[in-house]
Amino acid sequence: MPYSPEHKIQTRARIVESARRLFNRHGFQQVTIDQIMADAGLTRGAFYHHFDSKDELYAAAVASFATCNPFAAKMSGGGLSVENPRQLATMLVDLYLSDEVLDDINMHCPLYALPSDVARAGLEPQQAYTDLIRGMSEVYRLALKGVRDADRRAESMVSLCVGGMVLARTTNDPGLRRSLRASARHQALSLLQA
């Protein structure tokens, strides 16, 4: 008896979530299909029922962060909506640069967890990464609606958030980790002011 369409969707989601976690922890090159499938509780043969290549899975794992991530869960749980874009943008900056996110590798966004891997990856992962950048920029752009240089400010906010986290992850000095993120947060939030 063949599996139901719902089962296939759930299995694919399980593979993508396992891949996202493992890629965040170890990087694209260090993670094998066998490791991903074992983490998902499946066999290697099942992989090819859902994906044609590791690159395709990598793109799906990066893209999954846009809808199935701790940020989305926390934001929707906070009752914020697009009707209040400035509050949503502020919450995103605060959460993105928080101790909670820095300390929990499973919450790390591919924008700062995987940039070197994506730069060397194929077109599918790069497109998924590009979509994440544009999505995050759009949150900030909506908060800046009516501001003359909204596009520049939104992209600067993305750069500050991602860059602040990239640098914070690279140092073993706790004070510098806090200072880098606090500085990025201050500058990003100042860009929200019209």
PDB file of C-alpha atoms in Angstrom:
ATOM      1  CA  MET A   1       0.000   0.000   0.000  1.00  0.00           C
ATOM      2  CA  PRO A   2       1.542   3.344  -1.027  1.00  0.00           C
ATOM      3  CA  TYR A   3       2.095   6.109   1.497  1.00  0.00           C
ATOM      4  CA  SER A   4      -0.446   8.926   1.657  1.00  0.00           C
ATOM      5  CA  PRO A   5       0.441  12.387   0.306  1.00  0.00           C
ATOM      6  CA  GLU A   6       0.407  13.688   3.901  1.00  0.00           C
ATOM      7  CA  HIS A   7       2.970  11.074   4.925  1.00  0.00           C
ATOM      8  CA  LYS A   8       5.257  12.122   2.072  1.00  0.00           C
ATOM      9  CA  ILE A   9       4.945  15.796   3.082  1.00  0.00           C
ATOM     10  CA  GLN A  10       5.687  14.982   6.734  1.00  0.00           C
ATOM     11  CA  THR A  11       8.672  12.799   5.803  1.00  0.00           C
ATOM     12  CA  ARG A  12      10.108  15.508   3.555  1.00  0.00           C
ATOM     13  CA  ALA A  13       9.682  18.086   6.333  1.00  0.00           C
ATOM     14  CA  ARG A  14      11.487  15.771   8.770  1.00  0.00           C
ATOM     15  CA  ILE A  15      14.411  15.409   6.356  1.00  0.00           C
ATOM     16  CA  VAL A  16      14.590  19.181   5.804  1.00  0.00           C
ATOM     17  CA  GLU A  17      14.531  19.895   9.561  1.00  0.00           C
ATOM     18  CA  SER A  18      17.288  17.344  10.214  1.00  0.00           C
ATOM     19  CA  ALA A  19      19.355  18.848   7.405  1.00  0.00           C
ATOM     20  CA  ARG A  20      18.840  22.409   8.670  1.00  0.00           C
ATOM     21  CA  ARG A  21      20.013  21.481  12.170  1.00  0.00           C
ATOM     22  CA  LEU A  22      23.019  19.491  10.958  1.00  0.00           C
ATOM     23  CA  PHE A  23      24.080  22.077   8.372  1.00  0.00           C
ATOM     24  CA  ASN A  24      23.868  24.807  11.043  1.00  0.00           C
ATOM     25  CA  ARG A  25      26.056  22.773  13.387  1.00  0.00           C
ATOM     26  CA  HIS A  26      28.628  21.366  10.969  1.00  0.00           C
ATOM     27  CA  GLY A  27      28.354  23.106   7.581  1.00  0.00           C
ATOM     28  CA  PHE A  28      27.395  21.788   4.173  1.00  0.00           C
ATOM     29  CA  GLN A  29      30.611  19.934   3.320  1.00  0.00           C
ATOM     30  CA  GLN A  30      30.906  18.108   6.638  1.00  0.00           C
ATOM     31  CA  VAL A  31      27.365  16.679   6.659  1.00  0.00           C
ATOM     32  CA  THR A  32      26.556  13.594   4.618  1.00  0.00           C
ATOM     33  CA  ILE A  33      23.244  12.392   3.255  1.00  0.00           C
ATOM     34  CA  ASP A  34      23.627   9.310   5.475  1.00  0.00           C
ATOM     35  CA  GLN A  35      23.955  11.505   8.589  1.00  0.00           C
ATOM     36  CA  ILE A  36      20.896  13.541   7.659  1.00  0.00           C
ATOM     37  CA  MET A  37      18.786  10.494   6.982  1.00  0.00           C
ATOM     38  CA  ALA A  38      19.919   8.763  10.193  1.00  0.00           C
ATOM     39  CA  ASP A  39      19.048  11.904  12.160  1.00  0.00           C
ATOM     40  CA  ALA A  40      15.611  11.901  10.508  1.00  0.00           C
ATOM     41  CA  GLY A  41      15.198   8.201  11.336  1.00  0.00           C
ATOM     42  CA  LEU A  42      15.131   7.168   7.666  1.00  0.00           C
ATOM     43  CA  THR A  43      17.265   5.218   5.216  1.00  0.00           C
ATOM     44  CA  ARG A  44      19.467   6.701   2.521  1.00  0.00           C
ATOM     45  CA  GLY A  45      17.200   5.188  -0.126  1.00  0.00           C
ATOM     46  CA  ALA A  46      14.304   7.328   1.109  1.00  0.00           C
ATOM     47  CA  PHE A  47      16.339  10.461   0.386  1.00  0.00           C
ATOM     48  CA  TYR A  48      15.949  10.058  -3.365  1.00  0.00           C
ATOM     49  CA  HIS A  49      12.164   9.862  -3.097  1.00  0.00           C
ATOM     50  CA  HIS A  50      12.245  13.486  -1.946  1.00  0.00           C
ATOM     51  CA  PHE A  51      15.388  15.112  -3.375  1.00  0.00           C
ATOM     52  CA  ASP A  52      17.562  14.770  -6.457  1.00  0.00           C
ATOM     53  CA  SER A  53      20.740  15.999  -4.773  1.00  0.00           C
ATOM     54  CA  LYS A  54      22.307  17.277  -1.572  1.00  0.00           C
ATOM     55  CA  ASP A  55      22.301  20.777  -3.138  1.00  0.00           C
ATOM     56  CA  GLU A  56      18.527  20.584  -3.562  1.00  0.00           C
ATOM     57  CA  LEU A  57      18.142  19.553   0.091  1.00  0.00           C
ATOM     58  CA  TYR A  58      20.492  22.338   1.155  1.00  0.00           C
ATOM     59  CA  ALA A  59      18.356  24.879  -0.686  1.00  0.00           C
ATOM     60  CA  ALA A  60      15.222  23.469   0.978  1.00  0.00           C
ATOM     61  CA  ALA A  61      16.902  23.642   4.396  1.00  0.00           C
ATOM     62  CA  VAL A  62      17.896  27.281   3.868  1.00  0.00           C
ATOM     63  CA  ALA A  63      14.449  28.169   2.503  1.00  0.00           C
ATOM     64  CA  SER A  64      12.700  26.420   5.407  1.00  0.00           C
ATOM     65  CA  PHE A  65      14.047  29.027   7.771  1.00  0.00           C
ATOM     66  CA  ALA A  66      11.715  31.618   6.232  1.00  0.00           C
ATOM     67  CA  THR A  67       8.595  29.832   7.463  1.00  0.00           C
ATOM     68  CA  CYS A  68       9.530  27.042   9.885  1.00  0.00           C
ATOM     69  CA  ASN A  69      11.993  28.684  12.202  1.00  0.00           C
ATOM     70  CA  PRO A  70      12.211  29.815  15.807  1.00  0.00           C
ATOM     71  CA  PHE A  71      11.904  33.468  14.740  1.00  0.00           C
ATOM     72  CA  ALA A  72       8.611  32.882  12.954  1.00  0.00           C
ATOM     73  CA  ALA A  73       7.278  30.865  15.884  1.00  0.00           C
ATOM     74  CA  LYS A  74       8.248  33.510  18.431  1.00  0.00           C
ATOM     75  CA  MET A  75       6.874  36.345  16.317  1.00  0.00           C
ATOM     76  CA  SER A  76       3.558  34.670  15.631  1.00  0.00           C
ATOM     77  CA  GLY A  77       3.354  33.649  19.290  1.00  0.00           C
ATOM     78  CA  GLY A  78       3.879  37.297  20.231  1.00  0.00           C
ATOM     79  CA  GLY A  79       0.691  38.319  18.477  1.00  0.00           C
ATOM     80  CA  LEU A  80       2.440  40.711  16.114  1.00  0.00           C
ATOM     81  CA  SER A  81       1.117  41.216  12.639  1.00  0.00           C
ATOM     82  CA  VAL A  82       1.975  43.080   9.475  1.00  0.00           C
ATOM     83  CA  GLU A  83      -0.507  45.701  10.662  1.00  0.00           C
ATOM     84  CA  ASN A  84       2.244  46.886  13.018  1.00  0.00           C
ATOM     85  CA  PRO A  85       5.376  46.678  10.862  1.00  0.00           C
ATOM     86  CA  ARG A  86       7.537  48.903  13.070  1.00  0.00           C
ATOM     87  CA  GLN A  87       6.886  46.744  16.121  1.00  0.00           C
ATOM     88  CA  LEU A  88       7.574  43.613  14.071  1.00  0.00           C
ATOM     89  CA  ALA A  89      10.858  45.070  12.773  1.00  0.00           C
ATOM     90  CA  THR A  90      11.934  46.061  16.296  1.00  0.00           C
ATOM     91  CA  MET A  91      11.092  42.608  17.602  1.00  0.00           C
ATOM     92  CA  LEU A  92      13.071  40.980  14.781  1.00  0.00           C
ATOM     93  CA  VAL A  93      16.154  43.095  15.541  1.00  0.00           C
ATOM     94  CA  ASP A  94      15.874  42.381  19.283  1.00  0.00           C
ATOM     95  CA  LEU A  95      15.357  38.647  18.838  1.00  0.00           C
ATOM     96  CA  TYR A  96      17.925  38.254  16.060  1.00  0.00           C
ATOM     97  CA  LEU A  97      20.687  39.821  18.162  1.00  0.00           C
ATOM     98  CA  SER A  98      19.608  38.278  21.483  1.00  0.00           C
ATOM     99  CA  ASP A  99      21.601  36.121  23.895  1.00  0.00           C
ATOM    100  CA  GLU A 100      18.912  33.460  23.521  1.00  0.00           C
ATOM    101  CA  VAL A 101      19.521  33.119  19.779  1.00  0.00           C
ATOM    102  CA  LEU A 102      23.309  33.346  20.016  1.00  0.00           C
ATOM    103  CA  ASP A 103      23.376  30.614  22.665  1.00  0.00           C
ATOM    104  CA  ASP A 104      21.077  28.184  20.804  1.00  0.00           C
ATOM    105  CA  ILE A 105      22.678  26.934  17.590  1.00  0.00           C
ATOM    106  CA  ASN A 106      19.354  25.442  16.476  1.00  0.00           C
ATOM    107  CA  MET A 107      17.965  28.979  16.288  1.00  0.00           C
ATOM    108  CA  HIS A 108      20.828  30.266  14.145  1.00  0.00           C
ATOM    109  CA  CYS A 109      19.693  31.802  10.893  1.00  0.00           C
ATOM    110  CA  PRO A 110      21.431  30.560   7.734  1.00  0.00           C
ATOM    111  CA  LEU A 111      22.231  34.190   6.905  1.00  0.00           C
ATOM    112  CA  TYR A 112      24.940  34.166   9.568  1.00  0.00           C
ATOM    113  CA  ALA A 113      25.353  30.430  10.180  1.00  0.00           C
ATOM    114  CA  LEU A 114      26.116  29.385   6.609  1.00  0.00           C
ATOM    115  CA  PRO A 115      27.387  32.309   4.492  1.00  0.00           C
ATOM    116  CA  SER A 116      30.687  30.706   3.445  1.00  0.00           C
ATOM    117  CA  ASP A 117      28.957  27.454   2.545  1.00  0.00           C
ATOM    118  CA  VAL A 118      26.299  29.212   0.496  1.00  0.00           C
ATOM    119  CA  ALA A 119      28.887  31.306  -1.335  1.00  0.00           C
ATOM    120  CA  ARG A 120      30.474  28.048  -2.569  1.00  0.00           C
ATOM    121  CA  ALA A 121      27.169  26.240  -3.167  1.00  0.00           C
ATOM    122  CA  GLY A 122      25.202  25.916  -6.358  1.00  0.00           C
ATOM    123  CA  LEU A 123      22.486  28.178  -7.688  1.00  0.00           C
ATOM    124  CA  GLU A 124      19.601  26.595  -5.733  1.00  0.00           C
ATOM    125  CA  PRO A 125      21.090  27.253  -2.277  1.00  0.00           C
ATOM    126  CA  GLN A 126      22.184  30.735  -3.349  1.00  0.00           C
ATOM    127  CA  GLN A 127      18.637  31.513  -4.528  1.00  0.00           C
ATOM    128  CA  ALA A 128      17.173  30.301  -1.226  1.00  0.00           C
ATOM    129  CA  TYR A 129      19.693  32.468   0.641  1.00  0.00           C
ATOM    130  CA  THR A 130      18.848  35.452  -1.584  1.00  0.00           C
ATOM    131  CA  ASP A 131      15.164  34.940  -0.805  1.00  0.00           C
ATOM    132  CA  LEU A 132      15.929  35.022   2.950  1.00  0.00           C
ATOM    133  CA  ILE A 133      17.850  38.286   2.543  1.00  0.00           C
ATOM    134  CA  ARG A 134      14.987  39.806   0.572  1.00  0.00           C
ATOM    135  CA  GLY A 135      12.418  38.561   3.065  1.00  0.00           C
ATOM    136  CA  MET A 136      14.255  40.052   6.021  1.00  0.00           C
ATOM    137  CA  SER A 137      14.783  43.300   4.096  1.00  0.00           C
ATOM    138  CA  GLU A 138      11.060  43.423   3.339  1.00  0.00           C
ATOM    139  CA  VAL A 139      10.180  43.275   7.048  1.00  0.00           C
ATOM    140  CA  TYR A 140      12.347  46.356   7.588  1.00  0.00           C
ATOM    141  CA  ARG A 141      11.196  48.056   4.389  1.00  0.00           C
ATOM    142  CA  LEU A 142       7.546  47.784   5.489  1.00  0.00           C
ATOM    143  CA  ALA A 143       8.472  49.368   8.822  1.00  0.00           C
ATOM    144  CA  LEU A 144      10.094  52.249   6.911  1.00  0.00           C
ATOM    145  CA  LYS A 145       7.207  52.847   4.507  1.00  0.00           C
ATOM    146  CA  GLY A 146       7.157  56.468   3.467  1.00  0.00           C
ATOM    147  CA  VAL A 147      10.802  57.079   4.399  1.00  0.00           C
ATOM    148  CA  ARG A 148      12.736  58.394   1.408  1.00  0.00           C
ATOM    149  CA  ASP A 149      15.696  56.002   1.662  1.00  0.00           C
ATOM    150  CA  ALA A 150      13.770  52.982   2.987  1.00  0.00           C
ATOM    151  CA  ASP A 151      15.546  50.476   0.706  1.00  0.00           C
ATOM    152  CA  ARG A 152      19.010  51.561   1.804  1.00  0.00           C
ATOM    153  CA  ARG A 153      18.014  51.608   5.462  1.00  0.00           C
ATOM    154  CA  ALA A 154      16.384  48.173   5.251  1.00  0.00           C
ATOM    155  CA  GLU A 155      19.463  46.633   3.636  1.00  0.00           C
ATOM    156  CA  SER A 156      21.689  48.345   6.196  1.00  0.00           C
ATOM    157  CA  MET A 157      19.574  46.849   8.986  1.00  0.00           C
ATOM    158  CA  VAL A 158      19.960  43.370   7.499  1.00  0.00           C
ATOM    159  CA  SER A 159      23.717  43.930   7.208  1.00  0.00           C
ATOM    160  CA  LEU A 160      23.951  45.085  10.824  1.00  0.00           C
ATOM    161  CA  CYS A 161      21.933  42.166  12.189  1.00  0.00           C
ATOM    162  CA  VAL A 162      23.704  39.497  10.164  1.00  0.00           C
ATOM    163  CA  GLY A 163      27.147  41.065  10.564  1.00  0.00           C
ATOM    164  CA  GLY A 164      26.678  41.534  14.296  1.00  0.00           C
ATOM    165  CA  MET A 165      25.883  37.858  14.700  1.00  0.00           C
ATOM    166  CA  VAL A 166      28.667  36.676  12.383  1.00  0.00           C
ATOM    167  CA  LEU A 167      31.244  38.598  14.408  1.00  0.00           C
ATOM    168  CA  ALA A 168      29.735  37.624  17.780  1.00  0.00           C
ATOM    169  CA  ARG A 169      29.973  33.945  16.815  1.00  0.00           C
ATOM    170  CA  THR A 170      33.676  34.267  15.983  1.00  0.00           C
ATOM    171  CA  THR A 171      35.004  35.581  19.295  1.00  0.00           C
ATOM    172  CA  ASN A 172      35.479  33.795  22.602  1.00  0.00           C
ATOM    173  CA  ASP A 173      35.335  37.086  24.542  1.00  0.00           C
ATOM    174  CA  PRO A 174      31.865  37.285  26.167  1.00  0.00           C
ATOM    175  CA  GLY A 175      32.113  41.047  26.636  1.00  0.00           C
ATOM    176  CA  LEU A 176      32.959  41.618  22.992  1.00  0.00           C
ATOM    177  CA  ARG A 177      30.149  39.265  21.927  1.00  0.00           C
ATOM    178  CA  ARG A 178      27.662  41.403  23.883  1.00  0.00           C
ATOM    179  CA  SER A 179      29.188  44.689  22.752  1.00  0.00           C
ATOM    180  CA  LEU A 180      29.162  43.774  19.060  1.00  0.00           C
ATOM    181  CA  ARG A 181      25.503  42.764  19.188  1.00  0.00           C
ATOM    182  CA  ALA A 182      24.520  45.787  21.301  1.00  0.00           C
ATOM    183  CA  SER A 183      26.237  48.131  18.832  1.00  0.00           C
ATOM    184  CA  ALA A 184      24.568  46.439  15.851  1.00  0.00           C
ATOM    185  CA  ARG A 185      21.183  46.585  17.626  1.00  0.00           C
ATOM    186  CA  HIS A 186      21.597  50.288  18.461  1.00  0.00           C
ATOM    187  CA  GLN A 187      22.511  51.218  14.883  1.00  0.00           C
ATOM    188  CA  ALA A 188      19.790  49.020  13.342  1.00  0.00           C
ATOM    189  CA  LEU A 189      17.085  50.481  15.564  1.00  0.00           C
ATOM    190  CA  SER A 190      18.314  54.017  14.901  1.00  0.00           C
ATOM    191  CA  LEU A 191      17.721  53.375  11.193  1.00  0.00           C
ATOM    192  CA  LEU A 192      14.036  52.720  11.990  1.00  0.00           C
ATOM    193  CA  GLN A 193      13.651  56.272  13.225  1.00  0.00           C
ATOM    194  CA  ALA A 194      12.281  58.514  10.490  1.00  0.00           C
TER     195      ALA A 194
END
